mmCIF file of C-alpha atoms in Angstrom:
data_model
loop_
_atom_site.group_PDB
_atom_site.id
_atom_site.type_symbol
_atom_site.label_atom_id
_atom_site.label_comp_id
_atom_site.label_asym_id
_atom_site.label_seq_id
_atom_site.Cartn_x
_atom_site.Cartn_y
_atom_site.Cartn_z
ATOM 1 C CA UNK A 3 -17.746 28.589 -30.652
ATOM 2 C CA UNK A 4 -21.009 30.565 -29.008
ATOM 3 C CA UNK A 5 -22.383 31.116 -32.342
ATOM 4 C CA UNK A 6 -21.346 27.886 -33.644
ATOM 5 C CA UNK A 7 -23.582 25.847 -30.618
ATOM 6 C CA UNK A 8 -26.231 28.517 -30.886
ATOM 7 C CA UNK A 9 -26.812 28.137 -35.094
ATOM 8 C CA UNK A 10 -26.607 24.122 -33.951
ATOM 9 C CA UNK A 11 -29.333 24.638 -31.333
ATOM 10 C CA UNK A 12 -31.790 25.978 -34.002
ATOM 11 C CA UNK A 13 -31.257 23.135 -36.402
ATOM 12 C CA UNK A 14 -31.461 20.643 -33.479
ATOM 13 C CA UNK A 15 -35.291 22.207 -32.156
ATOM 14 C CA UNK A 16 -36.071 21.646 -35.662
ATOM 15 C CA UNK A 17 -34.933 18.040 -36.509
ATOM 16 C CA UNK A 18 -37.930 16.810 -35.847
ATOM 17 C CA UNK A 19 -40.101 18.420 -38.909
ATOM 18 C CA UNK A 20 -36.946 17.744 -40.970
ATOM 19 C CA UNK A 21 -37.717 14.349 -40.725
ATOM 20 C CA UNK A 22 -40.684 14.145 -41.181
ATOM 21 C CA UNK A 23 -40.680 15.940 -44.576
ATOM 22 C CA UNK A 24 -37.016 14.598 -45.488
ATOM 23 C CA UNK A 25 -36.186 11.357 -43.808
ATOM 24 C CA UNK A 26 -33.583 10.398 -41.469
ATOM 25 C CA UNK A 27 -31.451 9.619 -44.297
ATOM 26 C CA UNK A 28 -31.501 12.843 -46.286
ATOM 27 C CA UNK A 29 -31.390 15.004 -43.092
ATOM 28 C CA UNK A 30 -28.158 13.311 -42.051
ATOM 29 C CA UNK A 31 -26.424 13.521 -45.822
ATOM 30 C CA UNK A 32 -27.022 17.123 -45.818
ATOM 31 C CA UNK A 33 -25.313 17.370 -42.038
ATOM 32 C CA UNK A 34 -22.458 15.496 -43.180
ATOM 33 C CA UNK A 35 -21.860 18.097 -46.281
ATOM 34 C CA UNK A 36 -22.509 20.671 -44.057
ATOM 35 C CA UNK A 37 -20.025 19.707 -41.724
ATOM 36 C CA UNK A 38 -17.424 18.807 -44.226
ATOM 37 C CA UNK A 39 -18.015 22.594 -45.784
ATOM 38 C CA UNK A 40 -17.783 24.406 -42.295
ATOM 39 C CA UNK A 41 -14.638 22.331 -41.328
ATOM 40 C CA UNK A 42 -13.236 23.716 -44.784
ATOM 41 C CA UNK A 43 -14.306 27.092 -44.241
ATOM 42 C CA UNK A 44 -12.493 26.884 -40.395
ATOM 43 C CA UNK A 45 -9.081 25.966 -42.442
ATOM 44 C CA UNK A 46 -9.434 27.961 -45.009
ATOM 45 C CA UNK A 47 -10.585 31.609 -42.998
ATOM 46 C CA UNK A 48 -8.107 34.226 -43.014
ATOM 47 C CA UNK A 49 -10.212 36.783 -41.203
ATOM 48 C CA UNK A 50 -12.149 36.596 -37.736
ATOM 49 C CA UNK A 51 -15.330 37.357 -39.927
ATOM 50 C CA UNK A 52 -14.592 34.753 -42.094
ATOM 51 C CA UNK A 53 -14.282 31.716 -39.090
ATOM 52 C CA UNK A 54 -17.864 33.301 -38.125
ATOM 53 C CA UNK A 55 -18.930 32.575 -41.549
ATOM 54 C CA UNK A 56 -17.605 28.851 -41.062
ATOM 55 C CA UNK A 57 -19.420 28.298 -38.010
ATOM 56 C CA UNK A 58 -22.959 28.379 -40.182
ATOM 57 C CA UNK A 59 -22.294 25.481 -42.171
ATOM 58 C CA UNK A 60 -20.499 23.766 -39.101
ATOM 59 C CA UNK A 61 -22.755 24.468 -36.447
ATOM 60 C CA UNK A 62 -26.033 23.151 -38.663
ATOM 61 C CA UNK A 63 -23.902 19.998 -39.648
ATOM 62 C CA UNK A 64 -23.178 19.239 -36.369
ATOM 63 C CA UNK A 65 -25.938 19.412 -34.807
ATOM 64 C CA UNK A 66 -28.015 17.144 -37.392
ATOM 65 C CA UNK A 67 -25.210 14.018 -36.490
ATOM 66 C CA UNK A 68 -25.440 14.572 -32.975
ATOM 67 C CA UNK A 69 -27.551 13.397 -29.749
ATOM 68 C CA UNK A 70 -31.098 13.888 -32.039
ATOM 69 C CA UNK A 71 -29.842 12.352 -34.877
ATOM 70 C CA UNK A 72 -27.848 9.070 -33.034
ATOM 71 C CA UNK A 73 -31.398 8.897 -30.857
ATOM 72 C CA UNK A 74 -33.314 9.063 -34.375
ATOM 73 C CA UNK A 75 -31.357 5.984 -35.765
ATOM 74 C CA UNK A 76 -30.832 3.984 -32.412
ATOM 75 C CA UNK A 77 -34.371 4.384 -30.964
ATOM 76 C CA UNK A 78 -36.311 1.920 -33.765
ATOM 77 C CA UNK A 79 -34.602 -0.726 -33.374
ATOM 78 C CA UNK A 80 -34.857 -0.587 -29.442
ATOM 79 C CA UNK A 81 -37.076 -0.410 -26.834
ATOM 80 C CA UNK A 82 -36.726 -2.622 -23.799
ATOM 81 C CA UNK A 83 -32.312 -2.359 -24.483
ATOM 82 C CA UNK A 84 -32.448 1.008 -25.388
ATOM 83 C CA UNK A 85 -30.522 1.943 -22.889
ATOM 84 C CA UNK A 86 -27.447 -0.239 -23.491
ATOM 85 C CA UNK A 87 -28.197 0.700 -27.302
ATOM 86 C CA UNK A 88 -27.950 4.579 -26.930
ATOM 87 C CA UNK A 89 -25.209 4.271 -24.612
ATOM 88 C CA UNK A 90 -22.949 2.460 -27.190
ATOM 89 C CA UNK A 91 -23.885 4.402 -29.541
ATOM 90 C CA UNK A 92 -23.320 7.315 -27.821
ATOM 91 C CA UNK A 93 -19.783 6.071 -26.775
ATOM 92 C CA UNK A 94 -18.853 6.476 -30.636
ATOM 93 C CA UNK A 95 -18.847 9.983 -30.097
ATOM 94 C CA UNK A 96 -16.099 9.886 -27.300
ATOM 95 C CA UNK A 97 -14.152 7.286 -29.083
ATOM 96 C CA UNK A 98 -14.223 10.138 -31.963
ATOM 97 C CA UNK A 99 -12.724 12.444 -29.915
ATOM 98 C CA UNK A 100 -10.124 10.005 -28.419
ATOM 99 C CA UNK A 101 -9.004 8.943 -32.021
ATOM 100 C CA UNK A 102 -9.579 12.024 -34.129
ATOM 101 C CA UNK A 103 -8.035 14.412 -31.924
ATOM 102 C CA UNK A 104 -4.437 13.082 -32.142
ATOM 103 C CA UNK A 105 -4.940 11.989 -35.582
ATOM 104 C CA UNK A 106 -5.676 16.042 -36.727
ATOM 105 C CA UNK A 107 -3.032 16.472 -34.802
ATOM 106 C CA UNK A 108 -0.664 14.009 -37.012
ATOM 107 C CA UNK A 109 -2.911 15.208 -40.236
ATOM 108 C CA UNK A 110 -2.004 19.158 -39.621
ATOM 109 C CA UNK A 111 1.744 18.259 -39.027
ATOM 110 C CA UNK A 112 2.203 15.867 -42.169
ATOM 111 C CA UNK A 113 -0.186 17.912 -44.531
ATOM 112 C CA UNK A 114 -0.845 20.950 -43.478
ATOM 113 C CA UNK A 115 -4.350 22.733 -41.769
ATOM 114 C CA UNK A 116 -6.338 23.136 -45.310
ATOM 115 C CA UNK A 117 -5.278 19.613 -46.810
ATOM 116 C CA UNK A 118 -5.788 17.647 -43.360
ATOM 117 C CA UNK A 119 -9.409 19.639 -43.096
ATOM 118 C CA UNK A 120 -10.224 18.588 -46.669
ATOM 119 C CA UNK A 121 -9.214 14.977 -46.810
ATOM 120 C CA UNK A 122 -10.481 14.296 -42.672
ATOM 121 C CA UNK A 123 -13.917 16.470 -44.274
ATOM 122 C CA UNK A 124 -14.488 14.462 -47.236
ATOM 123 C CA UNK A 125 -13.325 10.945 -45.536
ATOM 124 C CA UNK A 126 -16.115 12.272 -42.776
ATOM 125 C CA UNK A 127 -18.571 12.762 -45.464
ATOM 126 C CA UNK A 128 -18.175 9.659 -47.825
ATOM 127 C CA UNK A 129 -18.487 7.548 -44.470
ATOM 128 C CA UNK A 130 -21.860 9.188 -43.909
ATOM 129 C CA UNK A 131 -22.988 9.145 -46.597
ATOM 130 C CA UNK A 132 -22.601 5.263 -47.205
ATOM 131 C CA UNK A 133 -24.035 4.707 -44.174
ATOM 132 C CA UNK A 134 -26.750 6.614 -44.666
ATOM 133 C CA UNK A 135 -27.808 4.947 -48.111
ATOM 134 C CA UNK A 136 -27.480 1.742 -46.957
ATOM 135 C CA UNK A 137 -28.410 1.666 -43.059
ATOM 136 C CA UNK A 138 -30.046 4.742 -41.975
ATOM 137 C CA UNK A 139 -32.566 4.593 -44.411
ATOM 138 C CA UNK A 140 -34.170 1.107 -43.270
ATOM 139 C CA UNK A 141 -36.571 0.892 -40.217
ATOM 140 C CA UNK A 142 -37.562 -2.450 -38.314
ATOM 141 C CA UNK A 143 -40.996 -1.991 -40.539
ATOM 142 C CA UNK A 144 -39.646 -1.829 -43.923
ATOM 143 C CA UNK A 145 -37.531 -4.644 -43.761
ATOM 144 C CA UNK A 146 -40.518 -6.965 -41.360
ATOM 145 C CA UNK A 147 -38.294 -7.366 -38.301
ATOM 146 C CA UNK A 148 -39.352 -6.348 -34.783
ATOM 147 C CA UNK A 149 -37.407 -4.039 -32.570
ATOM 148 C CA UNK A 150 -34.983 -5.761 -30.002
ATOM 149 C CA UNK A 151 -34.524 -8.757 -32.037
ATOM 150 C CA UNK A 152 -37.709 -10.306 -30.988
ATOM 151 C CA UNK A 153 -39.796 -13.036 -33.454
ATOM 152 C CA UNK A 154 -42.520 -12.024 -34.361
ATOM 153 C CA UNK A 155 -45.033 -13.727 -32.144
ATOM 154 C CA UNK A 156 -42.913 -12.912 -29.091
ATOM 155 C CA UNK A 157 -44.689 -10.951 -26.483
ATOM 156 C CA UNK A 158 -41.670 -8.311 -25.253
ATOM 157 C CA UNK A 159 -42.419 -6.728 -21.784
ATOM 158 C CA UNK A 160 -42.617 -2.776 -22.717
ATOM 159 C CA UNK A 161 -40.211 -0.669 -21.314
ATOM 160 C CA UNK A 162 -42.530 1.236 -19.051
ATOM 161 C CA UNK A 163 -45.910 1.668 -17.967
ATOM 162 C CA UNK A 164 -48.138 2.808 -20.883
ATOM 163 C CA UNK A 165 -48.469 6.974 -21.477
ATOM 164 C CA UNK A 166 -51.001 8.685 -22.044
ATOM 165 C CA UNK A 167 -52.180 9.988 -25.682
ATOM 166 C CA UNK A 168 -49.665 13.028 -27.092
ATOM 167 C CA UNK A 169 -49.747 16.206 -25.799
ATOM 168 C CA UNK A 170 -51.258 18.464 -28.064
ATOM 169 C CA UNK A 171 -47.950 21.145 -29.423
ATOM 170 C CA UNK A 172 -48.998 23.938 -26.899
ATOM 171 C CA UNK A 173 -49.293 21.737 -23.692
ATOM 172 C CA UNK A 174 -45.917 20.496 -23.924
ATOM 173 C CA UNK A 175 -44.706 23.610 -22.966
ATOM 174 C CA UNK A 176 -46.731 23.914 -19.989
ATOM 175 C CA UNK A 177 -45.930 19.987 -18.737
ATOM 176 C CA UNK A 178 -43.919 19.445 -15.300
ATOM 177 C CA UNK A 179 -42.251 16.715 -16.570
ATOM 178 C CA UNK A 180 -40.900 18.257 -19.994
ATOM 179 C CA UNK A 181 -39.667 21.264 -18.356
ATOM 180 C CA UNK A 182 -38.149 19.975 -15.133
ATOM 181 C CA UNK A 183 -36.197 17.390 -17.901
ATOM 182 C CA UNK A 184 -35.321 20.410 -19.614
ATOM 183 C CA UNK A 185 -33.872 22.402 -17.075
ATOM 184 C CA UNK A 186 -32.309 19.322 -15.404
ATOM 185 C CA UNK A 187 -30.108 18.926 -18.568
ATOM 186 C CA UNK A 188 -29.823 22.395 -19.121
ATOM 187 C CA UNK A 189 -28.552 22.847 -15.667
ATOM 188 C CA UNK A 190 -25.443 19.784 -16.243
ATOM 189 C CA UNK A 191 -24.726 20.074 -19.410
ATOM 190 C CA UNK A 192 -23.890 24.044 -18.412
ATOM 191 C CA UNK A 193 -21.724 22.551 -15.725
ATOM 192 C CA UNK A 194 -20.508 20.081 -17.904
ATOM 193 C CA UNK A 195 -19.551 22.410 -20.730
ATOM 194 C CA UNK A 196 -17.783 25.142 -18.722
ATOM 195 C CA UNK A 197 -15.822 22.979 -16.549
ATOM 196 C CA UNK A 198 -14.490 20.743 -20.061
ATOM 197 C CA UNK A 199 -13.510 23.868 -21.294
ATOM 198 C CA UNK A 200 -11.516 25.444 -18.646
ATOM 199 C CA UNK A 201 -10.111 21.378 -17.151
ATOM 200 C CA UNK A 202 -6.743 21.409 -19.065
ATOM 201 C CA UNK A 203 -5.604 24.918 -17.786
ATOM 202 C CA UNK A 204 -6.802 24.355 -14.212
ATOM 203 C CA UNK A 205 -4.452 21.014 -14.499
ATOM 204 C CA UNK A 206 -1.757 22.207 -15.877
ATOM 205 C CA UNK A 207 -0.655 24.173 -12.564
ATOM 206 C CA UNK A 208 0.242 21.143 -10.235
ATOM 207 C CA UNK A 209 0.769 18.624 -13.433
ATOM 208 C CA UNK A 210 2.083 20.105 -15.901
ATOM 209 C CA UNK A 211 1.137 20.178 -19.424
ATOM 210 C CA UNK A 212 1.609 16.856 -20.759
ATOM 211 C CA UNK A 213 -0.128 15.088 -17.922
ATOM 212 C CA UNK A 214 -2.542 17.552 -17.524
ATOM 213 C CA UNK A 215 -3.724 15.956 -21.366
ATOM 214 C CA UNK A 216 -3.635 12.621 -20.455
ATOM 215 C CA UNK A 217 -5.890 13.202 -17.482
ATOM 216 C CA UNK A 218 -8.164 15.269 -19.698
ATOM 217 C CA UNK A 219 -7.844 12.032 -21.562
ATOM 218 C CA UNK A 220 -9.105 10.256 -18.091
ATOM 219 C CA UNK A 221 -12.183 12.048 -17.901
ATOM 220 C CA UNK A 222 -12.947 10.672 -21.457
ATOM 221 C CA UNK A 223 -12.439 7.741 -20.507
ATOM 222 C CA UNK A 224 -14.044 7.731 -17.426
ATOM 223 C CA UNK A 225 -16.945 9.037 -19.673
ATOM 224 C CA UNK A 226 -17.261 5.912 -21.679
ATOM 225 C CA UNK A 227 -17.024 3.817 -18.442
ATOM 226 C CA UNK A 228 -20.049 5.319 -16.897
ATOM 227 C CA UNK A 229 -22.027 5.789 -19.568
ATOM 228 C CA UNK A 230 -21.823 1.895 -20.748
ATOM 229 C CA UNK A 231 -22.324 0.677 -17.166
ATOM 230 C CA UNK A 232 -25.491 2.254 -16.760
ATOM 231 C CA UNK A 233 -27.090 1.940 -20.093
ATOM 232 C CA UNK A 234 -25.923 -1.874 -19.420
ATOM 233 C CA UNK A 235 -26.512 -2.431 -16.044
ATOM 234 C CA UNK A 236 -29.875 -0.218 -15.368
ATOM 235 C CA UNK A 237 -32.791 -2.180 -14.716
ATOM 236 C CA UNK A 238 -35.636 -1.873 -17.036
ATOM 237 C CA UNK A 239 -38.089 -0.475 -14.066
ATOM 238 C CA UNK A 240 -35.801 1.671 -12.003
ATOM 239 C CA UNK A 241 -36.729 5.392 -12.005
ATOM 240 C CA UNK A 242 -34.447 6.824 -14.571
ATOM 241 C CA UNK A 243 -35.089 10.258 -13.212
ATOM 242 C CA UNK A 244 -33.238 8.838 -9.619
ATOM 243 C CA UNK A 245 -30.639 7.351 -11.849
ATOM 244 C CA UNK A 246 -29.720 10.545 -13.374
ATOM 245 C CA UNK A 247 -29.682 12.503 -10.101
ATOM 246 C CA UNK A 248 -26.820 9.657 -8.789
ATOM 247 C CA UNK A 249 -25.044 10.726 -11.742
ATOM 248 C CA UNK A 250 -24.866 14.251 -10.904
ATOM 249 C CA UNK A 251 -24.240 13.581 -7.477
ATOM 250 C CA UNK A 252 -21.079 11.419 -8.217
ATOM 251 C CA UNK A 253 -19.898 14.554 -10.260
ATOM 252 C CA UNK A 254 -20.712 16.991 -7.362
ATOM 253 C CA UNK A 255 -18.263 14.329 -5.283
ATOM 254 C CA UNK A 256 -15.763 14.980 -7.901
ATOM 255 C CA UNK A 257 -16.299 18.859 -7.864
ATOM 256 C CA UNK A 258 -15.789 18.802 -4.289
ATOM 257 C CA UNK A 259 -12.407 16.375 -4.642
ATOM 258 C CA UNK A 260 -11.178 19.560 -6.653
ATOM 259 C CA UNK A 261 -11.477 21.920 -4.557
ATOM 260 C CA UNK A 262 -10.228 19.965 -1.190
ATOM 261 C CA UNK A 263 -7.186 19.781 -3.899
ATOM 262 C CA UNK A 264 -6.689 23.165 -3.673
ATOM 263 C CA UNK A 265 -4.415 23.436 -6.809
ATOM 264 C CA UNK A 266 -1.944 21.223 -5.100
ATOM 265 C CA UNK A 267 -2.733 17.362 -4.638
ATOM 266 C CA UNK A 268 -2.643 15.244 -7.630
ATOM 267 C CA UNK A 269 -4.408 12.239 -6.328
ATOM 268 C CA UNK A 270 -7.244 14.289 -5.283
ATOM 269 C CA UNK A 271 -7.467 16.386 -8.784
ATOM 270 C CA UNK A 272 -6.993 12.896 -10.545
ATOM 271 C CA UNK A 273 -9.568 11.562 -7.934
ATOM 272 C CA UNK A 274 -11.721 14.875 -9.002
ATOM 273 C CA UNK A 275 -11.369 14.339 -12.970
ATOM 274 C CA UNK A 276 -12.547 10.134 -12.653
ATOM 275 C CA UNK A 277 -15.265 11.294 -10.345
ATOM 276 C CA UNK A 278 -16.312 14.277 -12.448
ATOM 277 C CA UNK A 279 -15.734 12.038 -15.387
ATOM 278 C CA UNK A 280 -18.092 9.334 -14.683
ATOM 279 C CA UNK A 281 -20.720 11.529 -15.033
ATOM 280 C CA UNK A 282 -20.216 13.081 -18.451
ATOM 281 C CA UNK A 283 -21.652 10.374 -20.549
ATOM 282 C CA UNK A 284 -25.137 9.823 -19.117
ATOM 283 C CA UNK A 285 -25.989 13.839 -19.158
ATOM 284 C CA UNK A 286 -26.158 13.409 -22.904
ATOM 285 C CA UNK A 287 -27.291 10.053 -23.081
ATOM 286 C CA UNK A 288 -29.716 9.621 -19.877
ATOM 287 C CA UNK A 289 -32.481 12.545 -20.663
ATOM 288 C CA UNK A 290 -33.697 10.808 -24.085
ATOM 289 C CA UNK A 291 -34.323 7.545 -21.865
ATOM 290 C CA UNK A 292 -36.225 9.502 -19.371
ATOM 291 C CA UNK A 293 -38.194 11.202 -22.240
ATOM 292 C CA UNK A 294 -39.016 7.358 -23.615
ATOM 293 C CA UNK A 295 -40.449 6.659 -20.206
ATOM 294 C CA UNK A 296 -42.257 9.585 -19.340
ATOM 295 C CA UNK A 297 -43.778 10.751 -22.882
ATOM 296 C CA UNK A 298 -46.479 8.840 -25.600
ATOM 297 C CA UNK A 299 -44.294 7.484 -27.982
ATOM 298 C CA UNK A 300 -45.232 10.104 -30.848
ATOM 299 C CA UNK A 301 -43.801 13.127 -28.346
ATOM 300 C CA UNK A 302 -40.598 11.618 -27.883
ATOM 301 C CA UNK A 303 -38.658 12.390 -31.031
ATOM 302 C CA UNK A 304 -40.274 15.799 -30.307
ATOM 303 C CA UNK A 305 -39.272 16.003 -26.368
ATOM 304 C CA UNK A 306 -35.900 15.140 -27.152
ATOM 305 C CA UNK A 307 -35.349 17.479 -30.249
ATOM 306 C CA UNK A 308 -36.234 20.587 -27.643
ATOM 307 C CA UNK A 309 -34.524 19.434 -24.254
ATOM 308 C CA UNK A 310 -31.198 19.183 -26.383
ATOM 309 C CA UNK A 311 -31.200 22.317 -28.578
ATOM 310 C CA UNK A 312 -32.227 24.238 -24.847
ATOM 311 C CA UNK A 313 -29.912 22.849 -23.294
ATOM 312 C CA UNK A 314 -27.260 23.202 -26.170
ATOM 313 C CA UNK A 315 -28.501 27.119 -26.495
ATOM 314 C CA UNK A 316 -27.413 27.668 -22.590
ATOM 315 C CA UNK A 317 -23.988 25.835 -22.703
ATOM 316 C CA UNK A 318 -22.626 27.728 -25.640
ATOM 317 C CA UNK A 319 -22.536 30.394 -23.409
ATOM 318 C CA UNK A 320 -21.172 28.333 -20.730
ATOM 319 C CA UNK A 321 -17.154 28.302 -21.796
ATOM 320 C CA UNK A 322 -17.416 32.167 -21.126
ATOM 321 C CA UNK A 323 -19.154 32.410 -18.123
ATOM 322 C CA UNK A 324 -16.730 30.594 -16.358
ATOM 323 C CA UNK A 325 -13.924 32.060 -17.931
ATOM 324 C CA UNK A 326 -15.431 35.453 -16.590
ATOM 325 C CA UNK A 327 -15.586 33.527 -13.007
ATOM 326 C CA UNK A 328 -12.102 32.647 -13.561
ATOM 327 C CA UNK A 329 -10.725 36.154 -13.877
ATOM 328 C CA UNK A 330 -13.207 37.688 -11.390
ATOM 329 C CA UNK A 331 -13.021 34.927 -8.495
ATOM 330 C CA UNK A 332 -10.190 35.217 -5.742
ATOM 331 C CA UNK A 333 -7.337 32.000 -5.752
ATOM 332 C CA UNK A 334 -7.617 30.082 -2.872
ATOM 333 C CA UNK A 335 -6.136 30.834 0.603
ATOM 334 C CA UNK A 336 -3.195 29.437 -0.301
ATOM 335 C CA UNK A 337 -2.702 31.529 -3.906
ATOM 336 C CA UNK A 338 -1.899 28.141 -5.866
ATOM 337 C CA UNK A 339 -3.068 28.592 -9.492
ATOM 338 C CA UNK A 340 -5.450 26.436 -11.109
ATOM 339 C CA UNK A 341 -6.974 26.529 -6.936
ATOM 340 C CA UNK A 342 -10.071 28.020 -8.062
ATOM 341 C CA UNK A 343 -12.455 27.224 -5.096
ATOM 342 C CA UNK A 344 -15.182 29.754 -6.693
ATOM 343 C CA UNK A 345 -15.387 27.798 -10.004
ATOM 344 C CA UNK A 346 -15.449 24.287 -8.536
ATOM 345 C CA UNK A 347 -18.231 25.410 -6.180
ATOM 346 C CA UNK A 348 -20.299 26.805 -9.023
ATOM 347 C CA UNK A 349 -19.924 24.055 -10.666
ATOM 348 C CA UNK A 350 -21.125 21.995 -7.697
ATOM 349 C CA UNK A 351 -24.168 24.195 -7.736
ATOM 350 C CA UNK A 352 -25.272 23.750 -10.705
ATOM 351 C CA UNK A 353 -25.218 20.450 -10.685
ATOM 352 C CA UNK A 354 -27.765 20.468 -7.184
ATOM 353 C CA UNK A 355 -29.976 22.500 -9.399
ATOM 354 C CA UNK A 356 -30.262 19.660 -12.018
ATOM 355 C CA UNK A 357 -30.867 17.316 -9.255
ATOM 356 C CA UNK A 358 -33.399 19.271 -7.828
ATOM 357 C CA UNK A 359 -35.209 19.924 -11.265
ATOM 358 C CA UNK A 360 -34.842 16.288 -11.777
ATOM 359 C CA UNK A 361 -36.766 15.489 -8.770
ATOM 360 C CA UNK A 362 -39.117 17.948 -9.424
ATOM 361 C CA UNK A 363 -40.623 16.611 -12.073
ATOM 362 C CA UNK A 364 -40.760 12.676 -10.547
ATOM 363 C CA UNK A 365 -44.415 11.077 -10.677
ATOM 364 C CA UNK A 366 -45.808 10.847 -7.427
#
């Protein structure tokens, strides 16, 4: 899974330039095939070298249909709703995962691991590719509309102040706000990551394993929730950066729900997953609408390409740092498993650190 999220991060930093030279349309076609070939390759491996060998074509396929590629499409056709825009969008990504993960489930048992990967691939990649022909491949310009749904002598407020020219390539690097967004995301999405990973087994401990999925299936839920309300409810002017650190801060709340749980009290470690929950969505979806505020309109795609293959190319390592935390951390005081006071904390931590990077980077 490390190298698959690492070969993704590459593609993602250069999406961008693929674009440009390709086209929306074409880049996502080849991601779909990709994808459809890697999930193949992960049925059909019958050595550990060989699922290694799947995660190329998976990893790259992946990452050109994910947060770049949904921001890509979305981001044209929106400026002042963007927000509401990329959150539904985004949404479609947890419904996937609510729908598609009993369904392989169902798939595996009825046809078996290489026939479900195969028809659930090529379904995946006819779907795609339709859209892609036919919807992907149009802009507001092209087809003499105007973005938001606006006539054409309408006067639309903007979504922010007006930025600055582009930064030239090299500057970009060496920008307070790009990097502070950067390691803000970086910073959650590691939290994020490593505590998703590890969630089910903590559960499972105090409520068993069949609950302990449906509140997995909470979080997801709680996911959507959050992420609509904001992208709906967040006021064209409000200081996105601010919004973002609430976010985390409502996860940190959740964080420390689990570990006054210690291992033991279900409402608090259902408390802890809708709190934790909440804040899953807008990580993902929240830095590209900071970058639309802060950044020229030319660095966007750019700004967002980079903070999301960084911030992918930490978290793949995240699921094993906090499995090492795990099995190097004492249980609690009172030896409950699934207690894990250490790994709640750190994730708590981490979380302050994307605050603070957050704030960091605020105009003053």
């Amino acid at each position: 899974m490390t190298v698959h999220f690492v070969v993704g991060a590459l593609v993602v930093a250069n999406l961008p330039a693929l674009y440009r030279r390709l086209g929306l349309a074409t880049v996502t076609k080849a991601g779909a095939l990709l994808l459809a070939l890697g999930v193949i390759g992960w049925s059909l491996a019958a050595a550990p070298w060989q699922l290694f060998a799947a995660t190329l074509p998976s990893g790259a396929g992946w990452a050109a249909m994910g947060g770049v590629a949904v921001n890509e499409i979305v981001s044209p056709w929106f400026v002042r709703r963007r927000p509401a825009a990329l959150a539904t969008a985004y949404n479609g990504a947890s419904i996937g995962g609510v729908v598609f993960s009993p369904l392989w489930v169902v798939a595996i048992g009825m046809l078996g691991f290489q026939t479900a990967a195969t028809a659930i691939g090529l379904l995946m990649l006819i779907t795609i590719w339709a859209l892609a022909e036919h919807l992907f491949s149009g802009t507001p310009q092209k087809m003499g509309l105007w973005p938001d749904g606006d006539a054409p002598e309408a006067s639309p407020a903007p979504a922010s102040p007006a930025v600055e020219a582009a930064l030239p390539a090299g500057l970009l690097w060496r920008d307070r706000r790009f990097l502070t967004l950067a390691a803000g995301m970086a910073a959650g999405l590691f939290a994020q990551i490593g505590m998703i990973a590890h969630l089910f087994s903590l559960l499972v401990p105090a409520l068993g394993a069949e609950p302990a999925g449906l509140a997995t299936g909470l979080a997801t839920a709680a996911a959507i929730a959050g992420r609509t309300l904001v992208g709906w409810l967040m006021p064209i002017g409000a200081d996105r950066r601010l919004v973002a650190c609430a976010s985390y801060a409502v996860q940190i709340t959740g964080a420390l729900a689990f570990i006054a749980a210690a291992g033991a009290s279900v409402p608090l470690l259902i408390l802890g997953v809708v709190l934790f929950g909440a804040g899953i969505g807008n990580a993902t979806s929240l830095p590209p609408l900071i970058a639309q505020v802060e950044f020229a309109q030319p660095d966007v795609p750019r700004v967002v390409a980079l903070i999301i293959a960084i911030s992918q190319g930490a978290y793949a390592f995240a699921p094993a740092s906090f499995g090492l935390l795990l099995q190097l951390s004492p249980p609690g005081a009172n030896g409950i498993a699934g207690a894990a006071p250490g790994f709640f904390a750190a994730v708590a931590l981490l979380q302050v650190l994307a605050i603070g990077a957050l704030l960091a980077g605020r105009r003053h």
